[in-house]
Amino acid sequence: MKILLDYSINELKETFSSQKSFVAEQIFSFAHNGKSVDEMTSLSKEFREYLKDEYVSVGAEVLKEFKGKEGTSKFLLKLVDNQLIECVFMENNYGNTICVSTQVGCRMGCKFCASGKDGLSRNLSAGEILSQIVLVNRLKGGNISKRAISNVVLMGSGEPLDNYDNVVKFFSLLNEKKGINVSERNISLSTCGICDKIYSLADSGHHPTLTISLHAADDVSRKKIMPIANKYSIDEIIKATKYYFEKTGRRVIFEYSLIEGVNDSLDEAKKLSTLVKGFPSHVNLIRLNKVDGANLSCSGGAKKFLSALTSMGVSATIRRSLGSDVEGACGQLKRRYLGEGQNC
Ligand code: SAH
């Protein structure tokens, strides 16, 4: 089955060239409103029957919503090929945020993260990434003229820059004026630091907020927890990040999950401050969330680490952790399997 949300308006026009050109725009807005082909009632019944043989409108369906505290919900979604993914909806005082997955599983293998536990199954298409937003927007009472979602973060399962082409196409679809139209100022892409793709993104014309999962201030410690550190050094990441800032003018965010005895010493805080000073950036300190099987624990020294950074002039905060009561916090989203129990 092909997914209508994978297509731009022009691609729909080309694909359905035997139809009047406004039909493509109608299909586009129905799909971006989360409507099924059956609900596309302004199209002729005959055409809808033809569409249904080959296409679904949205590339996923919601199997379950796990409601957590403070308006946070985790959604379990089934893709057209029965694979399962998760996304998380969070209410904030500045608007609602959705955290979407970009791959089924992940092949980065970070030691502290559940998403890569069983490796990568496959990339999500642009329309499948968008489907998560379209479905949750509709479920929360939104549509394309009045969005229930104002911020999008690519921080669910998967490494977005390991699925670069689909992610870039997703940005174009999401920015489309006739669609959900979330501005790139309100989109964050989080990466473990695939440098060549950071350069490509900077040159692509798409400028979401770049968030780097750094989690260590030197290569030796980083290699212990993140295999990608064997491919790119921290110096290379900082160089690519500065390039991103120069090209886009966007402040870069560094994520740093504090792990007891691994990266939480004051010496590490000093090294981190040297790395991130000199260009507009911000450090988000994250309290490590519990992940089964990972023999790593949350540092008790978050406040000390924070005051060390701020006293050295680094802009830094400890991030509010949302969703851990539904296993929906950072690093807790994983590849689920049909029939697998969920402990919430
Ligand atoms: N692959 C991307 C995006 C997914 S993870 C990346 O690496 O950035 C989103 C954020 O959660 C990343 O900063 C990631 O390092 C962090 N994270 C993963 N596991 C975590 C855990 N157990 N506790 C806290 N943060 C975690």
Tab-separated table of C-alpha atoms in Angstrom, residues 70-252:
chain	number	residue	atom	x	y	z
A	70	GLU	CA	0.668	16.621	33.361
A	71	GLY	CA	-1.030	16.079	30.012
A	72	THR	CA	1.669	13.765	28.638
A	73	SER	CA	0.559	10.792	26.522
A	74	LYS	CA	2.502	8.096	24.764
A	75	PHE	CA	0.937	6.640	21.617
A	76	LEU	CA	1.554	3.159	20.275
A	77	LEU	CA	1.108	3.163	16.494
A	78	LYS	CA	0.928	0.389	13.923
A	79	LEU	CA	2.431	0.986	10.483
A	80	VAL	CA	1.050	-0.413	7.243
A	81	ASP	CA	3.471	-3.382	7.427
A	82	ASN	CA	2.406	-4.087	11.057
A	83	GLN	CA	5.608	-2.727	12.576
A	84	LEU	CA	5.085	-0.730	15.760
A	85	ILE	CA	6.409	2.696	16.679
A	86	GLU	CA	5.800	5.170	19.481
A	87	CYS	CA	5.445	8.925	19.791
A	88	VAL	CA	4.843	11.200	22.758
A	89	PHE	CA	2.544	14.222	23.177
A	90	MET	CA	3.429	16.785	25.856
A	91	GLU	CA	1.527	19.828	27.088
A	92	ASN	CA	3.712	22.829	27.905
A	93	ASN	CA	2.867	26.375	28.878
A	94	TYR	CA	4.347	27.552	25.543
A	95	GLY	CA	2.258	25.115	23.474
A	96	ASN	CA	1.934	21.405	22.820
A	97	THR	CA	4.894	19.372	21.649
A	98	ILE	CA	5.038	16.053	19.867
A	99	CYS	CA	8.139	13.864	19.966
A	100	VAL	CA	8.224	11.679	16.848
A	101	SER	CA	10.169	8.586	15.804
A	102	THR	CA	12.179	8.595	12.576
A	103	GLN	CA	13.097	4.903	12.358
A	104	VAL	CA	11.736	1.564	13.562
A	105	GLY	CA	14.485	0.838	16.092
A	106	CYS	CA	17.916	2.442	15.732
A	107	ARG	CA	21.396	1.258	14.813
A	108	MET	CA	23.428	3.752	16.829
A	109	GLY	CA	23.656	1.469	19.875
A	110	CYS	CA	24.016	4.141	22.592
A	111	LYS	CA	24.431	2.216	25.844
A	112	PHE	CA	21.870	4.221	27.821
A	113	CYS	CA	19.052	4.207	25.243
A	114	ALA	CA	16.269	1.638	24.792
A	115	SER	CA	15.539	2.575	21.157
A	116	GLY	CA	18.567	0.734	19.793
A	117	LYS	CA	18.313	-2.356	21.974
A	118	ASP	CA	17.171	-4.587	19.080
A	119	GLY	CA	18.931	-2.697	16.304
A	120	LEU	CA	17.362	-1.051	13.280
A	121	SER	CA	14.409	-2.622	11.529
A	122	ARG	CA	13.841	0.044	8.879
A	123	ASN	CA	13.639	3.737	8.112
A	124	LEU	CA	10.319	5.549	8.306
A	125	SER	CA	9.204	7.302	5.140
A	126	ALA	CA	8.524	11.056	5.222
A	127	GLY	CA	4.787	10.331	5.300
A	128	GLU	CA	5.160	7.875	8.166
A	129	ILE	CA	6.996	10.470	10.254
A	130	LEU	CA	4.271	12.984	9.372
A	131	SER	CA	1.514	10.440	10.123
A	132	GLN	CA	2.419	10.566	13.824
A	133	ILE	CA	1.737	14.323	13.889
A	134	VAL	CA	-1.395	14.168	11.762
A	135	LEU	CA	-2.967	11.425	13.897
A	136	VAL	CA	-2.175	12.991	17.255
A	137	ASN	CA	-3.217	16.455	16.014
A	138	ARG	CA	-6.616	15.056	15.048
A	139	LEU	CA	-7.001	13.059	18.283
A	140	LYS	CA	-6.267	16.190	20.315
A	141	GLY	CA	-8.978	18.090	18.450
A	142	GLY	CA	-6.752	19.898	15.941
A	143	ASN	CA	-6.851	20.232	12.161
A	144	ILE	CA	-4.809	22.063	9.534
A	145	SER	CA	-6.378	25.445	10.240
A	146	LYS	CA	-6.230	25.148	14.012
A	147	ARG	CA	-3.317	23.023	15.145
A	148	ALA	CA	-3.318	21.197	18.488
A	149	ILE	CA	0.467	20.860	18.127
A	150	SER	CA	2.854	23.786	17.924
A	151	ASN	CA	6.270	22.162	18.411
A	152	VAL	CA	7.799	19.062	16.886
A	153	VAL	CA	10.912	17.317	18.159
A	154	LEU	CA	12.651	14.487	16.303
A	155	MET	CA	13.709	12.747	19.488
A	156	GLY	CA	11.750	9.502	19.456
A	157	SER	CA	13.163	6.178	18.250
A	158	GLY	CA	15.817	6.392	15.584
A	159	GLU	CA	18.630	8.620	14.424
A	160	PRO	CA	17.126	11.283	12.111
A	161	LEU	CA	20.387	11.915	10.244
A	162	ASP	CA	20.685	8.184	9.527
A	163	ASN	CA	17.416	8.615	7.565
A	164	TYR	CA	18.423	11.933	6.043
A	165	ASP	CA	16.480	12.019	2.748
A	166	ASN	CA	13.165	11.059	4.304
A	167	VAL	CA	13.629	13.511	7.164
A	168	VAL	CA	14.348	16.375	4.759
A	169	LYS	CA	11.279	15.499	2.702
A	170	PHE	CA	9.276	15.358	5.947
A	171	PHE	CA	10.378	18.943	6.713
A	172	SER	CA	9.065	20.097	3.325
A	173	LEU	CA	5.720	18.367	3.877
A	174	LEU	CA	5.385	19.699	7.415
A	175	ASN	CA	6.190	23.269	6.309
A	176	GLU	CA	3.678	23.238	3.464
A	177	LYS	CA	1.258	26.173	3.919
A	178	LYS	CA	-1.706	24.038	2.928
A	179	GLY	CA	-0.777	21.363	5.464
A	180	ILE	CA	-0.018	21.363	9.179
A	181	ASN	CA	2.564	24.100	8.543
A	182	VAL	CA	4.794	24.021	11.622
A	183	SER	CA	7.556	26.601	11.272
A	184	GLU	CA	11.127	25.310	11.403
A	185	ARG	CA	11.716	27.618	14.367
A	186	ASN	CA	9.466	25.218	16.276
A	187	ILE	CA	11.102	22.015	15.074
A	188	SER	CA	14.121	20.405	16.755
A	189	LEU	CA	16.235	17.679	15.257
A	190	SER	CA	18.303	15.694	17.725
A	191	THR	CA	21.334	13.753	16.512
A	192	CYS	CA	24.123	11.738	18.041
A	193	GLY	CA	26.404	13.699	15.696
A	194	ILE	CA	26.614	12.341	12.141
A	195	CYS	CA	28.849	15.161	10.970
A	196	ASP	CA	28.624	14.887	7.180
A	197	LYS	CA	24.844	15.083	7.423
A	198	ILE	CA	25.029	18.105	9.746
A	199	TYR	CA	26.859	19.907	6.903
A	200	SER	CA	24.251	18.672	4.393
A	201	LEU	CA	21.394	19.878	6.590
A	202	ALA	CA	23.032	23.287	7.033
A	203	ASP	CA	23.237	23.565	3.224
A	204	SER	CA	19.761	22.107	2.578
A	205	GLY	CA	17.744	25.242	3.197
A	206	HIS	CA	15.941	23.488	6.091
A	207	HIS	CA	16.913	24.983	9.402
A	208	PRO	CA	15.368	23.267	12.400
A	209	THR	CA	16.971	23.778	15.801
A	210	LEU	CA	19.942	21.441	15.891
A	211	THR	CA	20.315	19.445	19.079
A	212	ILE	CA	23.475	17.426	19.604
A	213	SER	CA	23.414	14.427	21.940
A	214	LEU	CA	26.895	14.978	23.303
A	215	HIS	CA	26.738	13.205	26.690
A	216	ALA	CA	30.507	13.380	27.234
A	217	ALA	CA	33.182	16.049	27.134
A	218	ASP	CA	36.042	13.904	25.815
A	219	ASP	CA	36.314	11.146	23.228
A	220	VAL	CA	37.474	8.472	25.670
A	221	SER	CA	34.361	8.772	27.852
A	222	ARG	CA	32.095	9.212	24.830
A	223	LYS	CA	33.358	5.999	23.221
A	224	LYS	CA	32.339	4.108	26.363
A	225	ILE	CA	28.688	5.032	25.947
A	226	MET	CA	28.188	5.969	22.269
A	227	PRO	CA	29.628	3.807	19.445
A	228	ILE	CA	29.266	6.721	16.972
A	229	ALA	CA	32.198	8.322	18.848
A	230	ASN	CA	34.460	5.827	17.061
A	231	LYS	CA	33.496	7.451	13.779
A	232	TYR	CA	33.359	11.164	14.635
A	233	SER	CA	35.421	12.928	17.287
A	234	ILE	CA	33.972	15.621	19.536
A	235	ASP	CA	36.185	18.182	17.751
A	236	GLU	CA	34.636	17.224	14.413
A	237	ILE	CA	31.156	17.525	15.911
A	238	ILE	CA	31.883	20.984	17.339
A	239	LYS	CA	33.277	22.101	13.958
A	240	ALA	CA	30.154	20.864	12.131
A	241	THR	CA	27.949	22.487	14.759
A	242	LYS	CA	29.676	25.851	14.355
A	243	TYR	CA	29.164	25.564	10.604
A	244	TYR	CA	25.453	24.934	11.234
A	245	PHE	CA	25.278	28.055	13.383
A	246	GLU	CA	27.143	30.169	10.802
A	247	LYS	CA	24.832	29.004	8.023
A	248	THR	CA	21.548	29.250	9.898
A	249	GLY	CA	22.056	31.742	12.706
A	250	ARG	CA	20.338	29.219	14.990
A	251	ARG	CA	21.635	28.615	18.497
A	252	VAL	CA	22.686	24.987	18.924
